[in-house]
Amino acid sequence: MQNFNNVIDYLKGEVLDREEEWKRERQEYQTAIIELKGQLEEQRNLNKQLIERLEKLEQFKVSLKPITDNIKLQNKKKFHHRVKSDNGTFLKSEMNEQKLITQPNIEKILQKDKKPLLQNFLKELKNEDIQEDQVQNQIQIHSPINLQLLQSAKINQILINQNTYNTCSARQKHHHQRSNSNGASELLNFALQRKKQTLETSQNELNSMSMTEREIIVGKEIFQTKGQLRSHLDGVRSILFQNNYIVTASEDCTIKLWNLNDVQQMNAQTHLEPIQTIRQHDRPIFTMTSYFKAPQIHLYSAGVDGTIRTYIATTNQCFSWRAHTDVIWSLKHHPHDQRLLSSSADGSVKMWKSLGVCYQYDLIRKGNLNLEMLQNPLANFTFKKSMTGLSIPTAIEWICKGFNENIICGYSDTLTFIVYDVTTVKAIQQIRFDLDNQFNNNAQPNRILFNNELKYIVSGHDDHKIRFFDSNSSKVCKTLIGHTDAVTDLCLFSKNVYQLASVSHDGSMRTWDIRKFQCLHEIPAHKQKYDEGIYTIASNNQFVATGGADGIVKIFNYQNVI
């Protein structure tokens, strides 16, 4: 009997708990309903105010009819409007024979005291555009494509507002009133269009051209999609142009060689196969470099397994040695000498003899090659940030100025670049930079370039920035917001060393004029995969190639237009 009473008490308690839970949910739903009703009422009031303003504007336009009848009309012209649709294509429509009104007559009309409503309306619109321009100037992404899309969006919004106005006025006015307001509508539309033309002066030539996804023309440069190389099964980490070959290295553990002559003849529909595939790694490949000395082409690759593998492309020979105890992030061959740099997650940067030394002494042909020549590093550079351990180098580069040869290293956990003397193996210079955003302390450098002509050191970072340093004074010259995600690679064009290309995990490639620190144009190149976009970029005199996490290598045709 006691157990039965306990069961009843338990069930009563459960019922009370369910009722209380139901009451709480009911109260929450009632509160949400009240909030939604309030929002609906606010929206209705806003719509009512907009309708009242449109009615006043309609009445005022009707009163302007005698004035607009006296305005002289010029020659008939056609307007071409470009509207970007949702699927990314561009549509071009023509408005038949609209008539222009002279600008001096507009100014005289606006100066009269009879029209305070229209004057205030245009003044408010001008102030809004000024505020938008100020916000746009604060955004330091100097992208002409973004500016063009912003201007197109503003024009589209004006056209939408005009259509909304015509719809509302049609419900409240008679047919003859709509006919009488045509002159004032043309007046207002022309005034807005004239103001927009001041923002579109620099884009007039572009707007008169037919733009497609395969061709983007900015200034005197053309970047046209030549084709795609689809043979890798995972992300493409490194690309090289070497002699008559394009060499690609991927996380699928393979290196592929492509004939550059076949690439020149390909188009968007052509599917090319590599002429050679090298399968020597059993772990993903992260970096690759090369050295060409006729007739031999030496390729060096490294990745997760910590080994450096070198290939002789003409003889299909391969040599490898254990270089580091952890992942190798970067390899850099000396531009002239037989030396190789490697940086690893084990905290060290090592300098090695390259395979060219073996050819120099004819050790390979005679069979006297001793791998200890390659396995023993010439130097080991380390930077100890604190007592916790060594800093991890993520980017390295040779700095060759005359007879002085140094290397520069960037680390993942410091805001400092270290310059080492390759002879004494000591740090001789520190180049510091600051973070613009104190809440984001991740400014890991992913790529370092040295421009010998301008004496610039250029670096791309995880904090979306591209930084320029003076190699003589070790000071920051300029900091650009390069992308909307981490900047992964940089490239100087061989045709023009004053033009810099950058790629990012946002999937875009941007070209910069480093004399003016301005963005020339932007091309969306790759789709993201697991929040990663483009890994690498390379160029020669004719082509630009990008490799992304999607496993695709995209080839762009680059040429100057006089």
Coordinates of C-alpha atoms in Angstrom, one line a residue:
M1 CA 0.0 0.0 0.0
Q2 CA 2.9 2.3 0.8
N3 CA 4.5 1.7 -2.5
F4 CA 1.2 2.5 -4.3
N5 CA 0.9 5.8 -2.5
N6 CA 4.5 6.6 -3.5
V7 CA 3.7 5.9 -7.1
I8 CA 0.7 8.2 -7.0
D9 CA 2.7 11.0 -5.4
Y10 CA 5.4 10.6 -8.1
L11 CA 2.8 10.8 -10.9
K12 CA 1.2 13.9 -9.3
G13 CA 4.7 15.5 -9.1
E14 CA 5.3 14.7 -12.8
V15 CA 2.0 16.2 -13.8
L16 CA 2.7 19.4 -11.8
D17 CA 6.1 19.6 -13.5
R18 CA 4.6 19.2 -16.9
E19 CA 2.0 21.8 -16.2
E20 CA 4.6 24.3 -15.0
E21 CA 6.7 23.6 -18.1
W22 CA 3.7 24.1 -20.3
K23 CA 2.9 27.4 -18.6
R24 CA 6.5 28.6 -19.1
E25 CA 6.3 27.7 -22.8
R26 CA 2.9 29.3 -23.1
Q27 CA 4.3 32.5 -21.6
E28 CA 7.3 32.5 -23.9
Y29 CA 5.1 32.1 -27.0
Q30 CA 2.8 34.9 -25.8
T31 CA 5.8 37.2 -25.4
A32 CA 7.0 36.3 -28.9
I33 CA 3.6 37.0 -30.3
I34 CA 3.5 40.4 -28.6
E35 CA 6.9 41.2 -30.1
L36 CA 5.9 40.1 -33.6
K37 CA 2.8 42.2 -33.3
G38 CA 4.8 45.2 -32.3
Q39 CA 7.2 44.7 -35.3
L40 CA 4.2 44.3 -37.6
E41 CA 2.7 47.5 -36.3
E42 CA 6.0 49.4 -36.8
Q43 CA 6.2 48.1 -40.3
R44 CA 2.7 49.2 -41.1
N45 CA 3.4 52.7 -39.7
L46 CA 6.6 52.9 -41.8
N47 CA 4.7 51.9 -44.9
K48 CA 2.0 54.5 -44.2
Q49 CA 4.6 57.2 -43.8
L50 CA 6.3 56.2 -47.1
I51 CA 2.9 56.3 -48.9
E52 CA 2.3 59.8 -47.5
R53 CA 5.6 61.0 -48.6
L54 CA 5.0 59.5 -52.1
E55 CA 1.7 61.3 -52.3
K56 CA 3.3 64.6 -51.4
L57 CA 6.0 64.1 -54.0
E58 CA 3.4 63.2 -56.6
Q59 CA 1.4 66.3 -55.9
F60 CA 4.5 68.4 -56.1
K61 CA 5.5 66.8 -59.4
V62 CA 2.1 67.7 -60.8
S63 CA 2.7 71.3 -59.8
L64 CA 6.0 71.3 -61.7
K65 CA 4.3 70.4 -65.0
P66 CA 4.1 74.0 -66.3
I67 CA 7.8 74.4 -65.6
T68 CA 8.8 71.1 -67.3
D69 CA 6.8 72.0 -70.4
N70 CA 9.2 75.0 -71.0
I71 CA 12.3 72.9 -70.7
K72 CA 14.1 72.4 -74.0
L73 CA 14.8 68.8 -75.0
Q74 CA 18.1 67.9 -76.7
N75 CA 18.9 65.2 -79.2
K76 CA 17.6 61.7 -78.5
K77 CA 20.1 59.3 -77.0
K78 CA 20.0 55.7 -75.9
F79 CA 21.1 54.5 -72.5
H80 CA 22.7 51.2 -71.9
H81 CA 22.3 49.8 -68.4
R82 CA 24.2 46.8 -67.1
V83 CA 22.5 44.8 -64.4
K84 CA 24.2 41.9 -62.6
S85 CA 21.8 39.0 -62.1
D86 CA 21.9 36.4 -59.3
N87 CA 23.7 33.8 -61.3
G88 CA 26.7 36.1 -62.0
T89 CA 26.0 36.9 -65.7
F90 CA 25.6 40.3 -67.0
L91 CA 22.5 41.4 -68.9
K92 CA 22.3 44.5 -71.2
S93 CA 19.0 46.2 -71.9
E94 CA 18.3 49.3 -73.9
M95 CA 15.8 52.1 -73.1
N96 CA 14.3 53.4 -76.3
E97 CA 14.9 57.1 -77.1
Q98 CA 14.8 58.8 -73.7
K99 CA 15.3 62.6 -73.9
L100 CA 18.0 64.5 -72.0
I101 CA 17.5 67.8 -70.2
T102 CA 20.2 70.4 -70.1
Q103 CA 22.1 70.8 -66.7
P104 CA 21.8 74.6 -66.5
N105 CA 18.0 74.4 -66.5
I106 CA 18.1 71.9 -63.7
E107 CA 20.2 74.2 -61.6
K108 CA 17.8 77.1 -62.2
I109 CA 14.8 75.1 -61.2
L110 CA 16.5 73.8 -58.0
Q111 CA 17.4 77.4 -57.0
K112 CA 13.8 78.6 -56.9
D113 CA 12.0 78.8 -53.5
K114 CA 8.8 77.2 -54.9
K115 CA 10.2 73.6 -54.5
P116 CA 11.5 73.0 -51.0
L117 CA 10.3 69.4 -50.9
L118 CA 12.3 68.3 -54.0
Q119 CA 15.3 70.4 -52.9
N120 CA 15.3 68.7 -49.5
F121 CA 14.8 65.3 -51.1
L122 CA 17.8 65.7 -53.4
K123 CA 19.8 67.2 -50.5
E124 CA 19.0 64.1 -48.3
L125 CA 20.0 61.8 -51.1
K126 CA 23.3 63.6 -51.6
N127 CA 24.1 63.5 -47.9
E128 CA 23.4 59.7 -47.9
D129 CA 25.7 59.3 -50.9
I130 CA 28.4 61.3 -49.1
Q131 CA 28.1 59.1 -46.0
E132 CA 28.3 56.0 -48.2
D133 CA 31.4 57.3 -49.8
Q134 CA 33.0 58.0 -46.5
V135 CA 32.3 54.5 -45.3
Q136 CA 33.6 53.2 -48.6
N137 CA 36.9 55.2 -48.2
Q138 CA 37.4 53.7 -44.7
I139 CA 37.3 50.2 -46.3
Q140 CA 40.9 49.8 -47.4
I141 CA 40.2 47.1 -49.9
H142 CA 41.0 49.0 -53.1
S143 CA 39.0 46.8 -55.5
P144 CA 37.5 48.3 -58.6
I145 CA 35.2 45.4 -58.9
N146 CA 33.7 46.1 -55.5
L147 CA 33.3 49.7 -56.4
Q148 CA 31.6 48.9 -59.6
L149 CA 29.2 46.5 -57.9
L150 CA 28.4 49.1 -55.2
Q151 CA 27.6 51.7 -57.9
S152 CA 25.4 49.2 -59.8
A153 CA 23.6 48.4 -56.6
K154 CA 22.9 52.1 -55.9
I155 CA 21.5 52.6 -59.4
N156 CA 19.4 49.5 -59.2
Q157 CA 18.0 50.7 -55.9
I158 CA 17.0 54.0 -57.5
L159 CA 15.2 52.1 -60.3
I160 CA 13.4 49.9 -57.8
N161 CA 12.3 53.0 -55.8
Q162 CA 11.0 54.6 -59.0
N163 CA 9.0 51.5 -59.9
T164 CA 7.6 51.4 -56.3
Y165 CA 6.6 55.0 -56.6
N166 CA 4.8 54.5 -60.0
T167 CA 2.9 51.5 -58.5
C168 CA 1.7 53.4 -55.4
S169 CA 0.8 56.5 -57.4
A170 CA -1.2 54.4 -59.8
R171 CA -3.5 53.2 -57.0
Q172 CA -4.3 56.7 -55.8
K173 CA -4.3 59.0 -58.9
H174 CA -6.3 59.0 -62.1
H175 CA -4.8 58.3 -65.5
H176 CA -4.5 62.0 -66.4
Q177 CA -2.5 62.7 -63.3
R178 CA 0.0 59.9 -64.1
S179 CA 0.4 61.4 -67.6
N180 CA 1.0 64.8 -66.2
S181 CA 3.8 63.5 -63.9
N182 CA 5.9 62.1 -66.7
G183 CA 7.8 65.3 -67.1
A184 CA 8.7 65.6 -63.4
S185 CA 9.7 61.9 -63.3
E186 CA 12.1 62.5 -66.2
L187 CA 13.5 65.6 -64.3
L188 CA 14.1 63.7 -61.1
N189 CA 15.5 60.6 -62.9
F190 CA 17.9 62.8 -64.9
A191 CA 19.1 64.6 -61.8
L192 CA 19.9 61.4 -60.1
Q193 CA 21.5 59.9 -63.1
R194 CA 23.8 63.0 -63.6
K195 CA 24.9 62.6 -60.0
K196 CA 25.7 58.9 -60.5
Q197 CA 27.7 59.6 -63.6
T198 CA 30.3 61.5 -61.5
L199 CA 31.0 58.2 -59.6
E200 CA 31.1 56.1 -62.8
T201 CA 33.6 58.3 -64.9
S202 CA 36.5 55.9 -64.4
Q203 CA 34.2 52.9 -65.4
N204 CA 32.7 54.2 -68.6
E205 CA 35.0 52.3 -70.9
L206 CA 34.4 49.1 -68.9
N207 CA 30.6 49.5 -68.9
S208 CA 30.6 49.9 -72.7
M209 CA 32.3 46.5 -73.1
S210 CA 30.8 43.0 -72.9
M211 CA 32.0 41.4 -69.7
T212 CA 31.9 37.6 -69.2
E213 CA 33.3 35.3 -66.5
R214 CA 36.2 34.3 -68.8
E215 CA 37.5 37.8 -69.5
I216 CA 38.1 40.8 -67.2
I217 CA 39.7 44.0 -68.7
V218 CA 41.1 46.6 -66.4
G219 CA 43.3 49.4 -67.6
K220 CA 45.7 47.9 -70.2
E221 CA 45.9 44.4 -68.8
I222 CA 43.9 41.4 -69.8
F223 CA 43.5 38.2 -67.7
Q224 CA 41.6 35.7 -69.6
T225 CA 40.9 32.2 -68.4
K226 CA 42.9 29.9 -70.6
G227 CA 41.8 26.6 -69.1
Q228 CA 41.9 24.2 -66.2
L229 CA 44.2 21.3 -65.3
R230 CA 42.1 18.6 -63.5
S231 CA 44.3 15.7 -62.6
H232 CA 45.0 16.0 -58.9
L233 CA 42.8 14.4 -56.4
D234 CA 43.5 16.8 -53.5
G235 CA 44.6 20.4 -52.9
V236 CA 47.4 21.8 -55.1
R237 CA 50.0 23.2 -52.8
S238 CA 52.8 24.4 -55.2
I239 CA 53.1 25.4 -58.9
L240 CA 56.3 26.1 -60.9
F241 CA 57.0 27.3 -64.4
Q242 CA 60.3 25.7 -65.4
N243 CA 61.6 25.8 -69.0
N244 CA 58.8 24.2 -71.1
Y245 CA 57.0 22.6 -68.2
I246 CA 54.4 23.4 -65.6
V247 CA 55.1 21.5 -62.5
T248 CA 52.4 21.0 -59.8
A249 CA 52.6 19.4 -56.4
S250 CA 49.6 18.2 -54.4
E251 CA 48.4 16.8 -51.2
D252 CA 47.6 13.6 -53.1
C253 CA 51.3 12.8 -52.7
T254 CA 52.0 13.3 -56.5
I255 CA 54.0 15.7 -58.6
K256 CA 52.8 16.2 -62.2
L257 CA 54.6 17.7 -65.2
W258 CA 52.6 19.4 -68.0
N259 CA 53.8 20.4 -71.4
L260 CA 53.6 24.1 -71.8
N261 CA 53.1 23.8 -75.5
D262 CA 49.9 21.8 -74.9
V263 CA 48.7 24.5 -72.5
Q264 CA 49.2 27.2 -75.1
Q265 CA 46.9 25.4 -77.5
M266 CA 44.2 24.5 -74.9
N267 CA 40.9 26.2 -74.4
A268 CA 38.2 26.1 -71.7
Q269 CA 36.8 22.8 -73.0
T270 CA 40.1 21.0 -73.4
H271 CA 41.1 18.3 -70.9
L272 CA 44.8 17.9 -70.7
E273 CA 46.7 15.0 -69.1
P274 CA 50.1 15.3 -67.5
I275 CA 53.1 14.0 -69.5
Q276 CA 54.7 12.6 -66.3
T277 CA 53.5 11.8 -62.8
I278 CA 56.0 11.4 -60.0
R279 CA 54.9 9.2 -57.1
Q280 CA 57.8 9.1 -54.5
H281 CA 56.1 10.6 -51.5
D282 CA 53.8 8.6 -49.3
R283 CA 52.5 11.6 -47.3
P284 CA 51.0 14.9 -48.5
I285 CA 53.4 17.4 -50.3
F286 CA 53.3 21.0 -49.0
T287 CA 56.1 22.7 -50.8
M288 CA 58.3 22.5 -53.9
T289 CA 61.1 24.5 -55.5
S290 CA 63.4 24.0 -58.5
Y291 CA 66.7 24.9 -60.1
F292 CA 67.5 24.9 -63.8
K293 CA 70.9 24.6 -65.3
A294 CA 70.9 23.4 -68.8
P295 CA 70.3 20.7 -69.7
Q296 CA 69.2 19.5 -66.2
I297 CA 66.0 20.5 -64.3
H298 CA 66.2 19.7 -60.6
L299 CA 63.0 19.5 -58.6
Y300 CA 62.9 19.5 -54.8
S301 CA 59.8 18.6 -52.8
A302 CA 58.9 18.1 -49.1
G303 CA 55.9 17.8 -46.9
V304 CA 54.4 16.0 -43.9
D305 CA 57.0 13.2 -43.8
G306 CA 59.9 15.6 -43.1
T307 CA 62.0 14.3 -46.0
I308 CA 63.4 16.3 -48.9
R309 CA 63.2 14.5 -52.3
T310 CA 65.0 15.7 -55.3
Y311 CA 64.2 14.6 -58.9
I312 CA 66.1 14.9 -62.1
A313 CA 63.4 15.4 -64.7
T314 CA 65.4 14.4 -67.7
T315 CA 66.9 11.2 -66.3
N316 CA 64.0 10.2 -63.9
Q317 CA 66.4 9.8 -61.0
C318 CA 65.3 10.5 -57.4
F319 CA 67.3 11.0 -54.2
S320 CA 65.9 11.7 -50.7
W321 CA 67.1 12.3 -47.2
R322 CA 65.6 12.9 -43.8
A323 CA 65.9 16.7 -43.3
H324 CA 63.6 17.5 -40.3
T325 CA 61.8 15.7 -37.6
D326 CA 58.4 17.4 -38.4
V327 CA 56.4 18.9 -41.2
I328 CA 58.4 20.9 -43.8
W329 CA 56.5 24.1 -44.7
S330 CA 58.8 25.8 -47.2
L331 CA 61.7 25.1 -49.6
K332 CA 63.7 27.8 -51.3
H333 CA 66.6 27.3 -53.8
H334 CA 69.2 30.0 -54.1
P335 CA 68.6 31.9 -57.4
H336 CA 72.2 31.4 -58.6
D337 CA 74.2 29.2 -56.2
Q338 CA 73.9 25.5 -55.4
R339 CA 72.2 25.9 -52.0
L340 CA 68.8 25.0 -50.6
L341 CA 66.8 26.4 -47.7
S342 CA 64.1 24.4 -45.7
S343 CA 61.9 25.5 -42.9
S344 CA 60.0 23.0 -40.6
A345 CA 57.6 22.8 -37.8
D346 CA 60.4 21.5 -35.6
G347 CA 61.5 25.1 -35.2
S348 CA 64.6 25.1 -37.5
V349 CA 65.6 26.6 -40.8
K350 CA 68.4 24.6 -42.5
M351 CA 70.7 25.3 -45.4
W352 CA 71.8 22.4 -47.6
K353 CA 74.0 21.6 -50.6
S354 CA 71.8 21.1 -53.6
L355 CA 72.0 18.3 -56.1
G356 CA 73.9 20.6 -58.5
V357 CA 77.0 20.2 -56.4
C358 CA 76.9 16.5 -57.3
Y359 CA 76.7 17.3 -61.0
Q360 CA 79.4 19.8 -60.6
Y361 CA 81.9 17.1 -59.5
D362 CA 80.3 14.5 -61.8
L363 CA 79.6 12.2 -58.8
I364 CA 76.2 10.9 -60.2
R365 CA 77.6 9.7 -63.5
K366 CA 80.5 8.0 -61.9
G367 CA 78.4 6.3 -59.2
N368 CA 80.3 7.9 -56.4
L369 CA 77.4 9.9 -54.9
N370 CA 77.5 9.8 -51.2
L371 CA 74.2 11.0 -49.7
E372 CA 76.0 12.3 -46.7
M373 CA 76.9 15.3 -48.8
L374 CA 73.2 16.1 -49.0
Q375 CA 72.2 14.9 -45.5
N376 CA 74.6 17.1 -43.6
P377 CA 73.2 20.7 -43.4
L378 CA 75.6 23.6 -44.1
A379 CA 73.8 25.7 -41.4
N380 CA 71.0 25.5 -38.9
F381 CA 69.1 28.7 -38.0
T382 CA 66.8 28.7 -34.9
F383 CA 65.1 31.5 -33.1
K384 CA 64.1 31.0 -29.4
K385 CA 61.3 33.3 -28.5
S386 CA 61.0 32.3 -24.8
M387 CA 61.7 29.5 -22.4
T388 CA 58.7 27.5 -23.9
G389 CA 60.7 26.5 -26.9
L390 CA 61.6 27.4 -30.5
S391 CA 59.4 29.5 -32.7
I392 CA 58.0 27.8 -35.8
P393 CA 59.2 29.3 -39.1
T394 CA 56.5 29.5 -41.7
A395 CA 58.0 31.6 -44.5
I396 CA 61.6 32.0 -45.8
E397 CA 63.3 33.9 -48.6
W398 CA 66.8 34.7 -49.9
I399 CA 67.9 38.4 -49.8
C400 CA 70.6 38.9 -52.4
K401 CA 71.9 42.5 -52.6
G402 CA 75.2 42.6 -54.5
F403 CA 77.8 40.4 -52.7
N404 CA 75.7 40.3 -49.5
E405 CA 73.6 37.2 -49.1
N406 CA 71.2 36.8 -46.2
I407 CA 68.0 35.0 -45.5
I408 CA 64.8 36.3 -43.9
C409 CA 62.5 34.1 -41.8
G410 CA 59.0 34.7 -40.6
Y411 CA 57.6 32.9 -37.5
S412 CA 54.1 31.9 -36.6
D413 CA 54.1 33.2 -33.0
T414 CA 56.1 36.5 -33.3
L415 CA 55.5 39.9 -34.9
T416 CA 59.1 39.9 -36.1
F417 CA 61.1 38.9 -39.2
I418 CA 64.6 37.7 -38.5
V419 CA 67.4 38.4 -41.0
Y420 CA 70.3 35.9 -40.8
D421 CA 73.8 36.1 -42.2
V422 CA 74.4 32.9 -44.0
T423 CA 78.2 33.1 -43.3
T424 CA 78.1 33.6 -39.6
V425 CA 74.7 31.9 -39.0
K426 CA 73.7 34.7 -36.7
A427 CA 70.8 37.1 -36.6
I428 CA 71.9 40.5 -37.9
Q429 CA 68.5 42.3 -38.1
Q430 CA 65.0 42.3 -36.7
I431 CA 62.1 43.7 -38.6
R432 CA 59.0 44.3 -36.4
F433 CA 55.4 45.0 -37.4
D434 CA 52.3 45.8 -35.4
L435 CA 48.8 44.4 -35.4
D436 CA 46.0 46.8 -36.4
N437 CA 43.5 44.7 -34.5
Q438 CA 44.5 44.0 -31.0
F439 CA 41.8 41.3 -30.6
N440 CA 43.3 39.3 -33.5
N441 CA 46.9 38.2 -32.6
N442 CA 47.2 35.7 -35.5
A443 CA 49.5 37.5 -38.0
Q444 CA 51.4 34.4 -39.2
P445 CA 53.3 35.1 -42.4
N446 CA 52.6 32.7 -45.2
R447 CA 54.8 34.1 -47.9
I448 CA 57.8 36.5 -48.2
L449 CA 59.1 38.1 -51.4
F450 CA 62.1 40.3 -52.0
N451 CA 62.0 42.9 -54.7
N452 CA 65.6 43.7 -55.6
E453 CA 64.7 46.7 -57.8
L454 CA 62.5 48.5 -55.3
K455 CA 64.3 47.1 -52.2
Y456 CA 61.0 46.0 -50.8
I457 CA 60.3 43.0 -48.6
V458 CA 56.7 42.0 -49.2
S459 CA 54.8 39.5 -46.9
G460 CA 51.3 38.0 -46.8
H461 CA 49.8 37.2 -43.5
D462 CA 46.9 35.3 -41.9
D463 CA 45.3 38.6 -40.7
H464 CA 44.4 39.4 -44.3
K465 CA 47.2 42.0 -44.6
I466 CA 49.9 42.5 -47.2
R467 CA 52.9 44.4 -45.6
F468 CA 55.7 46.2 -47.4
F469 CA 59.0 46.8 -45.6
D470 CA 62.0 48.9 -46.6
S471 CA 65.0 46.4 -46.7
N472 CA 67.4 49.2 -45.8
S473 CA 65.6 50.9 -42.9
S474 CA 63.7 47.8 -41.7
K475 CA 60.5 49.9 -41.4
V476 CA 57.0 49.3 -42.5
C477 CA 56.3 51.2 -45.7
K478 CA 52.7 50.3 -46.3
T479 CA 50.1 47.9 -44.9
L480 CA 47.2 46.9 -47.2
I481 CA 44.1 44.9 -46.4
G482 CA 44.7 42.4 -49.2
H483 CA 41.8 40.0 -48.9
T484 CA 38.8 39.1 -46.8
D485 CA 40.7 35.9 -45.5
A486 CA 44.3 34.8 -45.0
V487 CA 46.8 35.8 -47.7
T488 CA 48.4 32.5 -48.7
D489 CA 50.8 33.3 -51.5
L490 CA 52.4 36.2 -53.4
C491 CA 53.9 36.5 -56.9
L492 CA 55.7 39.2 -58.9
F493 CA 55.0 39.2 -62.6
S494 CA 58.1 38.6 -64.7
K495 CA 56.9 41.1 -67.4
N496 CA 56.5 43.9 -64.8
V497 CA 58.1 43.6 -61.4
Y498 CA 56.0 46.5 -60.2
Q499 CA 52.9 44.4 -60.4
L500 CA 52.2 42.0 -57.5
A501 CA 49.6 39.2 -57.5
S502 CA 48.2 37.8 -54.2
V503 CA 45.9 34.9 -53.5
S504 CA 43.9 34.0 -50.4
H505 CA 41.6 31.5 -48.8
D506 CA 38.7 33.7 -49.9
G507 CA 39.2 32.2 -53.3
S508 CA 40.2 35.4 -55.2
M509 CA 43.3 36.6 -57.0
R510 CA 44.2 40.3 -56.8
T511 CA 46.7 42.3 -58.7
W512 CA 48.4 45.3 -57.2
D513 CA 50.6 48.2 -58.4
I514 CA 53.3 48.4 -55.7
R515 CA 54.4 51.8 -56.8
K516 CA 51.0 53.3 -55.9
F517 CA 49.9 50.6 -53.5
Q518 CA 46.6 50.3 -55.4
C519 CA 44.6 47.2 -56.4
L520 CA 44.2 47.0 -60.1
H521 CA 41.6 44.2 -60.3
E522 CA 40.3 41.1 -58.7
I523 CA 39.4 37.7 -60.2
P524 CA 37.3 35.0 -58.3
A525 CA 39.4 32.0 -59.1
H526 CA 38.6 29.0 -56.9
K527 CA 35.8 27.7 -54.7
Q528 CA 36.4 27.1 -51.0
K529 CA 36.8 23.6 -49.6
Y530 CA 36.8 23.2 -45.8
D531 CA 37.3 27.0 -45.4
E532 CA 40.4 27.0 -47.6
G533 CA 40.6 28.6 -51.0
I534 CA 43.8 29.2 -53.0
Y535 CA 47.2 27.8 -51.8
T536 CA 49.6 29.0 -54.5
I537 CA 50.2 31.2 -57.5
A538 CA 53.0 31.2 -60.1
S539 CA 53.6 33.1 -63.4
N540 CA 55.9 33.3 -66.4
N541 CA 56.0 35.7 -69.4
Q542 CA 52.6 34.5 -70.7
F543 CA 50.6 32.7 -68.1
V544 CA 49.5 32.9 -64.5
A545 CA 48.6 29.7 -62.7
T546 CA 46.7 29.3 -59.4
G547 CA 46.3 26.1 -57.4
G548 CA 43.5 25.7 -54.8
A549 CA 42.1 23.3 -52.2
D550 CA 39.6 22.1 -54.8
G551 CA 42.4 20.2 -56.6
I552 CA 42.2 22.4 -59.7
V553 CA 45.0 24.3 -61.4
K554 CA 43.6 27.4 -63.3
I555 CA 45.6 28.9 -66.1
F556 CA 45.1 32.6 -67.0
N557 CA 46.5 34.2 -70.1
Y558 CA 48.3 37.4 -69.4
Q559 CA 49.2 39.9 -72.0
N560 CA 49.6 43.7 -72.4
V561 CA 47.2 45.7 -74.6
I562 CA 48.7 48.8 -76.2

